[in-house]
CSV table of C-alpha atoms in Angstrom, one decimal:
chain,number,residue,atom,x,y,z
O,1,MET,CA,-67.0,-39.3,39.2
O,2,ASN,CA,-64.3,-41.3,39.9
O,3,SER,CA,-62.4,-40.6,37.4
O,4,HIS,CA,-58.5,-40.8,38.9
O,5,GLN,CA,-59.2,-43.6,40.1
O,6,GLN,CA,-57.8,-45.7,37.1
O,7,TYR,CA,-55.0,-43.7,36.9
O,8,ILE,CA,-53.7,-44.5,40.9
O,9,ASP,CA,-54.2,-48.0,39.7
O,10,LEU,CA,-52.7,-47.7,37.2
O,11,TYR,CA,-49.6,-46.2,39.2
O,12,ARG,CA,-49.9,-48.6,41.7
O,13,ASP,CA,-49.5,-51.6,39.6
O,14,HIS,CA,-46.5,-50.8,37.5
O,15,ARG,CA,-44.9,-48.6,40.0
O,16,ASP,CA,-41.6,-50.4,39.6
O,17,MET,CA,-41.8,-49.4,35.5
O,18,VAL,CA,-43.0,-46.1,36.5
O,19,CYS,CA,-39.9,-45.5,39.4
O,20,ASP,CA,-37.6,-47.8,36.5
O,21,GLY,CA,-37.9,-45.2,33.4
O,22,SER,CA,-37.7,-42.2,35.5
O,23,LEU,CA,-35.1,-41.2,38.1
O,24,ALA,CA,-34.8,-40.3,42.0
O,25,VAL,CA,-35.7,-37.3,42.6
O,26,MET,CA,-39.1,-37.6,40.4
O,27,ASN,CA,-39.6,-40.7,42.8
O,28,GLN,CA,-39.6,-39.1,45.6
O,29,ALA,CA,-42.4,-37.4,44.7
O,30,ARG,CA,-44.9,-39.8,43.5
O,31,GLU,CA,-45.9,-41.8,46.3
O,32,THR,CA,-46.9,-38.0,48.3
O,33,ALA,CA,-48.7,-37.0,45.2
O,34,ALA,CA,-50.7,-40.8,44.8
O,35,THR,CA,-52.2,-40.5,48.2
O,36,LEU,CA,-53.0,-36.7,48.2
O,37,LEU,CA,-54.8,-38.0,44.8
O,38,ALA,CA,-56.4,-40.9,46.2
O,39,GLU,CA,-58.4,-38.8,48.9
O,40,GLN,CA,-59.2,-36.0,46.9
O,41,GLY,CA,-59.8,-37.0,43.6
O,42,LEU,CA,-59.6,-35.2,40.2
O,43,PRO,CA,-61.6,-31.1,40.2
O,44,THR,CA,-64.4,-31.0,39.0
O,45,THR,CA,-66.3,-27.1,38.7
O,46,ARG,CA,-67.7,-28.0,42.5
O,47,VAL,CA,-64.1,-26.8,42.9
O,48,GLU,CA,-63.5,-22.8,42.8
O,49,ARG,CA,-60.5,-22.7,40.4
O,50,TYR,CA,-62.2,-25.2,38.4
O,51,LYS,CA,-65.6,-24.0,37.9
O,52,TYR,CA,-65.6,-23.5,34.3
O,53,THR,CA,-63.6,-26.8,33.6
O,54,ASP,CA,-64.5,-30.5,34.6
O,55,ALA,CA,-61.3,-32.2,35.1
O,56,ALA,CA,-62.8,-35.3,36.4
O,57,GLU,CA,-65.0,-35.7,32.9
O,58,ALA,CA,-62.1,-34.9,31.0
O,59,PHE,CA,-59.2,-37.9,32.7
O,60,ALA,CA,-62.4,-40.2,32.6
O,61,PRO,CA,-61.9,-41.7,29.2
O,62,ASP,CA,-59.5,-44.7,29.3
O,63,PHE,CA,-55.9,-42.9,27.9
O,64,GLY,CA,-52.8,-44.8,26.9
O,65,ILE,CA,-50.1,-43.9,28.7
O,66,ASN,CA,-46.3,-44.7,27.5
O,67,LEU,CA,-44.9,-45.9,30.3
O,68,MET,CA,-42.2,-48.7,28.3
O,69,ARG,CA,-40.7,-45.1,27.4
O,70,ARG,CA,-40.8,-46.0,24.0
O,71,ALA,CA,-39.8,-43.3,21.3
O,72,SER,CA,-40.9,-42.6,18.6
O,73,SER,CA,-40.3,-44.0,15.3
O,74,VAL,CA,-40.8,-40.1,13.7
O,75,ASP,CA,-37.9,-38.1,13.1
O,76,ALA,CA,-39.2,-35.1,14.8
O,77,TYR,CA,-36.5,-33.0,13.0
O,78,ALA,CA,-37.2,-33.9,9.8
O,79,ALA,CA,-41.1,-34.3,10.0
O,80,TYR,CA,-41.9,-31.3,11.4
O,81,LYS,CA,-41.4,-27.7,11.2
O,82,CYS,CA,-42.4,-24.2,13.0
O,83,ASN,CA,-40.4,-21.4,12.0
O,84,VAL,CA,-40.6,-17.9,12.3
O,85,PRO,CA,-39.1,-16.3,9.1
O,86,ASN,CA,-35.8,-15.1,9.9
O,87,LEU,CA,-35.8,-15.6,13.6
O,88,SER,CA,-32.7,-17.6,14.2
O,89,THR,CA,-33.7,-19.9,17.5
O,90,SER,CA,-32.1,-23.0,19.3
O,91,LEU,CA,-34.5,-25.8,18.2
O,92,PHE,CA,-36.3,-28.6,20.5
O,93,PHE,CA,-38.9,-31.1,20.4
O,94,VAL,CA,-41.4,-33.1,22.5
O,95,VAL,CA,-43.7,-35.9,20.9
O,96,ASN,CA,-46.2,-36.6,23.2
O,97,ASP,CA,-43.8,-36.2,26.8
O,98,MET,CA,-40.6,-38.0,25.4
O,99,VAL,CA,-38.1,-35.3,24.2
O,100,CYS,CA,-36.3,-35.7,21.4
O,101,PRO,CA,-32.8,-36.2,20.9
O,102,ALA,CA,-31.1,-32.5,19.8
O,103,PRO,CA,-29.0,-32.3,16.9
O,104,GLN,CA,-25.9,-30.4,17.6
O,105,SER,CA,-27.1,-27.4,15.0
O,106,SER,CA,-29.9,-26.4,17.6
O,107,ARG,CA,-27.4,-25.9,21.0
O,108,VAL,CA,-25.0,-23.6,18.3
O,109,LEU,CA,-26.6,-20.4,19.3
O,110,LEU,CA,-26.4,-21.2,23.3
O,111,PRO,CA,-23.7,-19.6,25.5
O,112,GLU,CA,-21.2,-21.9,27.1
O,113,GLY,CA,-23.5,-23.3,30.7
O,114,VAL,CA,-26.8,-23.3,29.2
O,115,ILE,CA,-28.6,-26.4,29.2
O,116,VAL,CA,-31.6,-27.5,27.1
O,117,ASP,CA,-32.0,-31.0,27.8
O,118,SER,CA,-34.0,-33.7,29.4
O,119,PHE,CA,-33.7,-34.4,33.0
O,120,SER,CA,-32.5,-38.2,32.4
O,121,ARG,CA,-29.9,-36.8,29.9
O,122,VAL,CA,-28.3,-33.9,32.4
O,123,ALA,CA,-29.1,-36.0,35.7
O,124,ALA,CA,-25.6,-37.6,35.9
O,125,ASP,CA,-24.2,-33.4,35.6
O,126,HIS,CA,-26.9,-31.4,36.7
O,127,SER,CA,-28.6,-33.6,39.8
O,128,ASP,CA,-28.1,-30.4,41.7
O,129,ILE,CA,-30.2,-28.1,39.3
O,130,LEU,CA,-33.0,-31.0,39.4
O,131,GLU,CA,-33.5,-31.4,43.0
O,132,LYS,CA,-33.2,-27.5,44.0
O,133,TYR,CA,-35.6,-27.2,41.1
O,134,TYR,CA,-38.1,-30.1,40.3
O,135,ASN,CA,-42.0,-30.0,42.5
O,136,ARG,CA,-40.4,-26.9,44.0
O,137,ALA,CA,-42.8,-24.5,42.8
O,138,ALA,CA,-45.5,-27.2,41.9
O,139,ALA,CA,-45.2,-28.8,45.4
O,140,THR,CA,-48.1,-30.7,46.7
O,141,ASP,CA,-49.1,-28.5,49.2
O,142,ARG,CA,-48.3,-25.3,46.7
O,143,ASP,CA,-52.3,-23.8,46.6
O,144,PHE,CA,-53.1,-22.1,49.5
O,145,ARG,CA,-56.2,-21.8,48.7
O,146,GLY,CA,-57.8,-24.4,46.8
O,147,GLY,CA,-56.7,-27.2,48.5
O,148,HIS,CA,-53.7,-29.4,46.5
O,149,ASP,CA,-54.1,-29.7,42.6
O,150,GLY,CA,-55.6,-32.8,42.0
O,151,VAL,CA,-54.1,-32.0,38.2
O,152,THR,CA,-50.6,-31.6,39.4
O,153,LEU,CA,-50.9,-34.3,41.2
O,154,LEU,CA,-51.2,-36.8,38.4
O,155,ASN,CA,-48.4,-35.4,36.7
O,156,THR,CA,-46.5,-36.0,39.8
O,157,MET,CA,-47.6,-39.8,40.2
O,158,LEU,CA,-47.0,-40.5,36.9
O,159,ALA,CA,-44.6,-38.7,34.9
O,160,GLN,CA,-41.2,-39.9,33.9
O,161,ASP,CA,-39.2,-37.2,32.6
O,162,GLY,CA,-39.1,-33.4,31.1
O,163,LEU,CA,-36.9,-31.1,30.1
O,164,LEU,CA,-34.5,-28.6,31.6
O,165,VAL,CA,-34.4,-24.8,30.9
O,166,TYR,CA,-31.4,-23.3,32.7
O,167,ILE,CA,-29.2,-20.3,31.9
O,168,PRO,CA,-27.1,-19.6,34.2
O,169,LYS,CA,-26.0,-16.8,36.3
O,170,GLY,CA,-25.2,-13.0,34.5
O,171,VAL,CA,-26.4,-14.9,30.8
O,172,GLN,CA,-27.9,-13.3,28.3
O,173,LEU,CA,-29.5,-15.1,25.6
O,174,LYS,CA,-28.9,-13.1,22.6
O,175,ALA,CA,-31.6,-15.5,20.1
O,176,PRO,CA,-34.6,-17.4,22.4
O,177,ILE,CA,-35.4,-21.1,22.8
O,178,GLN,CA,-37.8,-22.7,21.2
O,179,ILE,CA,-39.5,-25.9,22.8
O,180,VAL,CA,-41.6,-27.8,19.9
O,181,ASN,CA,-44.6,-29.6,21.5
O,182,VAL,CA,-46.4,-32.2,19.1
O,183,ALA,CA,-48.7,-34.4,20.0
O,184,ALA,CA,-49.2,-37.1,18.0
O,185,ALA,CA,-50.6,-40.8,18.6
O,186,ALA,CA,-52.5,-44.0,16.7
O,187,ARG,CA,-54.9,-44.4,19.5
O,188,PRO,CA,-56.5,-42.0,22.5
O,189,THR,CA,-53.0,-41.4,24.7
O,190,MET,CA,-52.1,-39.1,27.5
O,191,SER,CA,-48.6,-37.4,28.0
O,192,LEU,CA,-47.2,-36.6,31.1
O,193,ARG,CA,-45.2,-33.6,30.2
O,194,ARG,CA,-42.7,-31.6,32.8
O,195,LEU,CA,-41.1,-28.3,32.5
O,196,ILE,CA,-38.3,-26.6,34.7
O,197,ILE,CA,-37.2,-23.1,33.0
O,198,VAL,CA,-34.2,-21.3,35.3
O,199,ALA,CA,-33.0,-17.8,34.7
O,200,ASP,CA,-30.4,-17.5,37.4
O,201,GLU,CA,-29.4,-14.2,39.1
O,202,GLY,CA,-28.7,-11.2,36.5
O,203,ALA,CA,-30.0,-14.2,33.7
O,204,SER,CA,-32.2,-13.2,30.7
O,205,GLY,CA,-33.9,-14.8,28.0
O,206,SER,CA,-36.9,-15.8,26.2
O,207,VAL,CA,-38.2,-19.5,25.6
O,208,LEU,CA,-41.2,-19.7,23.4
O,209,LEU,CA,-43.7,-23.0,23.2
O,210,CYS,CA,-45.3,-24.2,20.2
O,211,ASP,CA,-48.1,-26.9,20.5
O,212,HIS,CA,-49.3,-28.3,17.7
O,213,ALA,CA,-51.5,-32.0,17.4
O,214,GLU,CA,-50.9,-34.7,14.4
O,215,GLY,CA,-54.1,-36.7,13.4
O,216,SER,CA,-56.9,-37.4,14.6
O,217,VAL,CA,-56.5,-39.2,17.5
O,218,GLN,CA,-58.5,-38.6,20.7
O,219,CYS,CA,-54.9,-36.4,22.8
O,220,LEU,CA,-55.0,-35.5,26.7
O,221,THR,CA,-51.9,-33.4,28.1
O,222,THR,CA,-50.7,-32.8,30.9
O,223,GLN,CA,-48.3,-29.9,31.4
O,224,VAL,CA,-46.8,-28.7,34.5
O,225,ILE,CA,-44.0,-26.2,34.0
O,226,GLU,CA,-41.7,-24.5,37.1
O,227,ALA,CA,-40.7,-21.7,36.0
O,228,TYR,CA,-37.5,-19.3,38.4
O,229,ALA,CA,-36.6,-16.1,37.8
O,230,GLU,CA,-33.3,-15.8,40.6
O,231,ALA,CA,-32.8,-12.1,41.7
O,232,ASP,CA,-32.7,-9.5,39.2
O,233,ALA,CA,-32.9,-11.7,36.1
O,234,GLN,CA,-35.3,-11.7,33.4
O,235,LEU,CA,-37.3,-14.0,31.9
O,236,ASN,CA,-40.1,-14.2,28.8
O,237,LEU,CA,-42.2,-16.7,28.0
O,238,TYR,CA,-44.4,-16.9,25.1
O,239,SER,CA,-46.6,-19.7,24.5
O,240,ILE,CA,-48.6,-20.4,21.3
O,241,GLU,CA,-51.2,-22.9,21.1
O,242,GLU,CA,-52.6,-24.6,17.5
O,243,THR,CA,-53.8,-27.7,18.1
O,244,SER,CA,-57.1,-29.6,17.3
O,245,ALA,CA,-60.4,-30.3,18.0
O,246,GLN,CA,-59.7,-33.5,19.1
O,247,THR,CA,-56.8,-32.1,21.7
O,248,THR,CA,-57.8,-31.8,25.3
O,249,ARG,CA,-55.2,-29.6,26.8
O,250,PHE,CA,-54.2,-29.2,30.8
O,251,SER,CA,-51.1,-26.9,31.1
O,252,THR,CA,-49.8,-25.4,34.3
O,253,LEU,CA,-47.4,-23.0,34.9
O,254,TYR,CA,-45.8,-22.7,38.5
O,255,ALA,CA,-43.5,-19.7,38.9
O,256,GLU,CA,-41.8,-17.9,42.1
O,257,GLN,CA,-39.9,-15.0,41.1
O,258,GLN,CA,-37.2,-13.2,43.4
O,259,ARG,CA,-35.8,-9.6,44.2
O,260,GLY,CA,-36.0,-7.0,41.3
O,261,SER,CA,-36.6,-9.9,38.6
O,262,ARG,CA,-39.4,-9.5,35.5
O,263,LEU,CA,-41.0,-12.1,34.4
O,264,SER,CA,-43.3,-11.8,31.4
O,265,TYR,CA,-45.6,-14.7,29.7
O,266,ASP,CA,-47.7,-14.2,26.3
O,267,GLY,CA,-50.0,-16.7,25.8
O,268,VAL,CA,-52.0,-17.1,22.1
O,269,THR,CA,-54.5,-20.0,21.5
O,270,LEU,CA,-55.3,-20.0,17.9
O,271,THR,CA,-56.5,-23.9,17.6
O,272,CYS,CA,-57.9,-26.3,19.9
O,273,GLY,CA,-59.8,-28.6,21.2
O,274,HIS,CA,-60.3,-27.8,24.7
O,275,SER,CA,-58.3,-26.0,26.2
O,276,ARG,CA,-57.3,-24.7,30.5
O,277,ASN,CA,-54.8,-22.9,30.5
O,278,ARG,CA,-53.7,-22.5,35.0
O,279,LEU,CA,-51.1,-19.5,35.8
O,280,ASP,CA,-49.3,-19.2,39.2
O,281,ILE,CA,-47.4,-16.7,39.9
O,282,ARG,CA,-45.6,-15.8,43.6
O,283,LEU,CA,-43.8,-12.4,43.5
O,284,LEU,CA,-41.4,-13.2,46.4
O,285,GLY,CA,-38.9,-11.0,46.2
O,286,GLU,CA,-39.2,-6.9,46.8
O,287,GLY,CA,-39.4,-4.6,43.5
O,288,ALA,CA,-40.3,-8.0,41.3
O,289,LYS,CA,-42.0,-7.3,38.3
O,290,THR,CA,-44.9,-9.5,36.4
O,291,GLU,CA,-46.5,-9.3,33.1
O,292,LEU,CA,-48.6,-11.8,31.7
O,293,TYR,CA,-51.0,-11.4,28.5
O,294,GLY,CA,-53.3,-13.5,26.7
O,295,ALA,CA,-55.2,-13.8,23.5
O,296,VAL,CA,-57.6,-16.3,23.0
O,297,VAL,CA,-58.9,-17.0,19.1
O,298,ALA,CA,-61.9,-19.6,19.5
O,299,ASP,CA,-65.5,-20.9,17.4
O,300,LYS,CA,-67.3,-24.0,16.6
O,301,GLU,CA,-67.4,-25.7,19.8
O,302,GLN,CA,-63.7,-24.6,21.3
O,303,ARG,CA,-63.5,-23.9,25.2
O,304,VAL,CA,-60.1,-21.8,26.4
O,305,ASP,CA,-60.4,-21.8,30.5
O,306,ASN,CA,-57.5,-19.0,31.6
O,307,ASN,CA,-57.4,-19.0,35.4
O,308,ILE,CA,-54.6,-17.2,36.9
O,309,ILE,CA,-54.0,-16.0,40.8
O,310,VAL,CA,-51.4,-13.8,41.3
O,311,GLU,CA,-49.5,-13.6,44.7
O,312,HIS,CA,-47.9,-10.3,45.9
O,313,LEU,CA,-46.0,-11.5,48.9
O,314,SER,CA,-43.2,-8.9,48.9
O,315,PRO,CA,-43.5,-4.8,49.0
O,316,GLY,CA,-43.0,-3.2,46.1
O,317,CYS,CA,-43.6,-5.5,43.7
O,318,THR,CA,-46.1,-5.1,40.4
O,319,SER,CA,-48.1,-7.0,37.8
O,320,ASP,CA,-49.8,-6.1,35.2
O,321,MET,CA,-52.6,-8.6,33.3
O,322,LEU,CA,-54.6,-8.1,29.9
O,323,TYR,CA,-56.6,-11.1,28.0
O,324,LYS,CA,-58.4,-10.5,25.9
O,325,TYR,CA,-60.9,-13.3,23.7
O,326,VAL,CA,-63.3,-13.4,20.6
O,327,LEU,CA,-65.1,-15.7,20.3
O,328,GLY,CA,-67.3,-17.1,17.4
O,329,ASP,CA,-70.3,-19.9,16.7
O,330,GLN,CA,-70.5,-21.9,19.7
O,331,SER,CA,-67.0,-21.5,21.4
O,332,VAL,CA,-67.3,-20.8,25.1
O,333,GLY,CA,-63.9,-18.5,26.6
O,334,ALA,CA,-63.0,-18.2,30.8
O,335,PHE,CA,-61.4,-16.7,32.2
O,336,ALA,CA,-60.5,-16.2,36.2
O,337,GLY,CA,-58.0,-13.7,37.7
O,338,LYS,CA,-57.2,-13.1,41.3
O,339,VAL,CA,-54.6,-10.6,42.3
O,340,TYR,CA,-53.8,-11.6,45.9
O,341,VAL,CA,-52.0,-8.6,48.1
O,342,ALA,CA,-51.1,-10.1,51.2
O,343,PRO,CA,-49.9,-8.1,54.7
O,344,GLY,CA,-47.0,-6.6,54.5
O,345,ALA,CA,-46.7,-6.2,50.9
O,346,GLN,CA,-47.2,-2.3,50.9
O,347,GLN,CA,-46.8,-0.5,47.4
O,348,THR,CA,-47.9,-3.0,45.3
O,349,ALA,CA,-49.2,-1.6,42.2
O,350,SER,CA,-51.8,-4.1,40.2
O,351,GLU,CA,-53.8,-3.8,36.7
O,352,GLN,CA,-56.3,-6.5,35.6
O,353,THR,CA,-58.5,-6.0,32.1
O,354,ASN,CA,-59.9,-9.1,30.7
O,355,ALA,CA,-62.1,-7.9,27.7
O,356,ASN,CA,-64.4,-10.0,25.7
O,357,LEU,CA,-65.9,-9.8,21.5
O,358,CYS,CA,-68.5,-12.1,21.3
O,359,VAL,CA,-69.2,-12.2,17.8
O,360,SER,CA,-71.8,-14.8,18.2
O,361,PRO,CA,-75.1,-14.6,19.4
O,362,LEU,CA,-74.3,-18.4,20.3
O,363,ALA,CA,-70.7,-18.2,21.8
O,364,ARG,CA,-70.6,-17.5,25.3
O,365,ALA,CA,-67.9,-16.0,27.6
O,366,LEU,CA,-67.4,-15.9,31.6
O,367,SER,CA,-65.0,-13.8,33.5
O,368,GLN,CA,-64.4,-13.3,36.9
O,369,PRO,CA,-61.5,-10.9,37.7
O,370,MET,CA,-61.4,-10.3,41.6
O,371,LEU,CA,-59.0,-8.5,44.2
O,372,GLU,CA,-58.1,-9.8,47.7
O,373,ILE,CA,-56.2,-7.2,49.6
O,374,TYR,CA,-54.6,-7.2,52.7
O,375,ALA,CA,-51.9,-3.4,52.7
O,376,ASP,CA,-53.3,-0.4,52.2
O,377,ASP,CA,-50.6,1.4,50.6
O,378,VAL,CA,-51.5,-0.1,47.0
O,379,LYS,CA,-53.1,0.9,43.6
O,380,CYS,CA,-54.6,-2.1,41.9
O,381,ASN,CA,-57.3,-1.8,39.6
O,382,HIS,CA,-59.8,-4.6,37.6
O,383,GLY,CA,-62.2,-4.6,34.7
O,384,SER,CA,-63.9,-6.4,32.6
O,385,SER,CA,-65.7,-6.3,29.2
O,386,ILE,CA,-68.4,-8.3,27.3
O,387,GLY,CA,-69.3,-6.4,24.0
O,388,LYS,CA,-70.4,-7.8,20.0
O,389,LEU,CA,-68.1,-5.9,17.3
O,390,ASP,CA,-69.0,-1.3,17.1
O,391,GLU,CA,-71.7,-1.9,15.1
O,392,THR,CA,-70.4,2.6,14.3
O,393,ALA,CA,-67.0,1.3,13.2
O,394,LEU,CA,-68.2,-0.6,11.1
O,395,PHE,CA,-71.1,1.3,9.8
O,396,TYR,CA,-67.8,4.2,9.7
O,397,MET,CA,-65.5,1.8,7.7
O,398,ARG,CA,-68.3,0.6,5.3
O,399,GLN,CA,-68.7,3.5,4.5
O,400,ARG,CA,-65.2,4.3,3.1
O,401,GLY,CA,-65.2,1.4,0.4
O,402,ILE,CA,-64.4,-1.7,2.9
O,403,PRO,CA,-66.6,-4.4,2.2
O,404,GLU,CA,-68.1,-6.0,5.3
O,405,ASP,CA,-66.7,-9.1,6.1
O,406,GLU,CA,-63.6,-7.2,5.2
O,407,ALA,CA,-64.3,-4.7,8.0
O,408,ARG,CA,-65.3,-6.8,11.0
O,409,LEU,CA,-61.9,-9.2,10.2
O,410,LEU,CA,-60.1,-5.8,10.4
O,411,LEU,CA,-61.9,-4.4,12.9
O,412,GLN,CA,-61.0,-8.4,15.0
O,413,HIS,CA,-57.7,-7.8,14.5
O,414,ALA,CA,-57.4,-4.7,16.0
O,415,PHE,CA,-58.7,-6.0,18.9
O,416,ILE,CA,-56.3,-8.9,19.6
O,417,ASN,CA,-53.4,-6.7,18.3
O,418,ASP,CA,-53.3,-4.7,21.8
O,419,VAL,CA,-52.4,-8.0,23.8
O,420,LEU,CA,-49.8,-9.2,20.4
O,421,ARG,CA,-48.3,-5.7,20.8
O,422,HIS,CA,-46.6,-6.5,24.0
O,423,VAL,CA,-44.8,-9.2,22.0
O,424,GLU,CA,-41.2,-8.0,22.7
O,425,ILE,CA,-39.7,-9.8,19.8
O,426,PRO,CA,-40.4,-7.8,16.7
O,427,LEU,CA,-40.4,-11.3,14.3
O,428,LEU,CA,-42.3,-13.6,16.3
O,429,HIS,CA,-44.9,-10.1,16.5
O,430,ASP,CA,-45.3,-10.5,13.1
O,431,ARG,CA,-45.3,-13.8,12.6
O,432,LEU,CA,-48.0,-13.9,14.9
O,433,SER,CA,-50.1,-10.6,13.7
O,434,GLN,CA,-50.0,-12.8,10.7
O,435,LEU,CA,-51.1,-15.9,12.2
O,436,VAL,CA,-54.2,-14.1,13.5
O,437,GLU,CA,-55.2,-12.6,10.5
O,438,LEU,CA,-55.1,-16.3,9.0
O,439,ARG,CA,-57.1,-17.5,11.3
O,440,PHE,CA,-59.9,-15.1,11.0
O,441,ARG,CA,-60.3,-16.1,7.2
O,442,GLY,CA,-60.0,-19.7,7.9
O,443,LYS,CA,-57.0,-20.4,6.3
O,444,LEU,CA,-55.2,-21.0,9.4
O,445,GLY,CA,-53.2,-24.6,8.9
O,446,ARG,CA,-52.7,-26.6,11.7
O,447,CYS,CA,-48.6,-26.1,12.3
O,448,GLN,CA,-47.2,-23.5,9.0
O,449,GLY,CA,-44.8,-26.0,7.1
O,450,CYS,CA,-44.8,-29.3,8.8
O,451,VAL,CA,-44.6,-32.6,6.7
O,452,GLY,CA,-47.4,-34.0,8.6
O,453,CYS,CA,-49.9,-31.0,8.5
O,454,ARG,CA,-49.9,-29.0,4.9
O,455,LYS,CA,-52.8,-29.1,2.9
């Protein structure tokens, strides 16, 4: 299947338009990306890291792309909401792959020096930041095991803008930065999102990413996030997906951590069509720590694929990985996680767990935890489980007067709560717990409070 060729042809035919609507730092990477994509194509299930998701098939339809950079006529700040009750956030919107200009009210909580804006609007004053970080972690020779990632190459070839989040040296963000991504189109559309998140030396902050879909049109999203935690920085990332059955999302996070840094990532998938999340984490400095947590609730014919590599490249680093799935109807949940310990990365400590609860006989869970270790002074564990609800616990609850449906809901919620308890913002934890309960009860609307999504 040569589904990649239509996008290469599109780029070749409209190269001037693509480059004119973008920045020099992005244009410099396009040709290499196009050449590599032409050589290897988009990955199929024959590629190890895509064995559960056929990217070539997903990209085969002729999706439209907004190469002319036409802004949405909708005022995102008026039309959409994604509130966490009582939690003050600096709120920013991206509609498809267009970063919406933010009103002053979205910036009042940002300390001096913090940048949250599109590449195009910050390029004049902060080109040095873009040049330092753009396409560094996601460089075309990044994947040291499986060759180049074709989806990232396609994004690099065609993306024309992006969003920069920069927390300067020593700055401590008190309020989270919230980025709401909305897929909304009148015809089948591909969005090419690019995001750079930097916590400079000694800085700390939280970034909340919320994905929503508007309408019933087929949407394909590629999202490439490059996250950098410099020495002694702390960066907390939260990703919440509430899209639709018509949405296919390929989200890739490339992260680099320096000495003494801490990166935490909590990913929660509540509703989707086909969601593929790839995380590549590199622990480059001694004493770095990464914590990766994921919760998935899927039913109908939804598919969720999480693929993770954590590379321990320096001594004394730690990583913790916990992913839990509740799968109903004919849904499919896939997990592949690898912890790589390089030669010389002594005193590595790593835990990796994937647990799956199939509440329907037709649901499928696919699990592949892995270790690849080239050092002898390490403590690394990994485990996987696939099962049904505990019938003994269910019987015990029913004996005490709890209706069966309610007992099942409580057991499923408790199972997912093992992941949610790692959310460090109490108000966000409470909101996610409420959304998970609504999801299990079948009462979760597509974007609670949005004008376009109200029931």
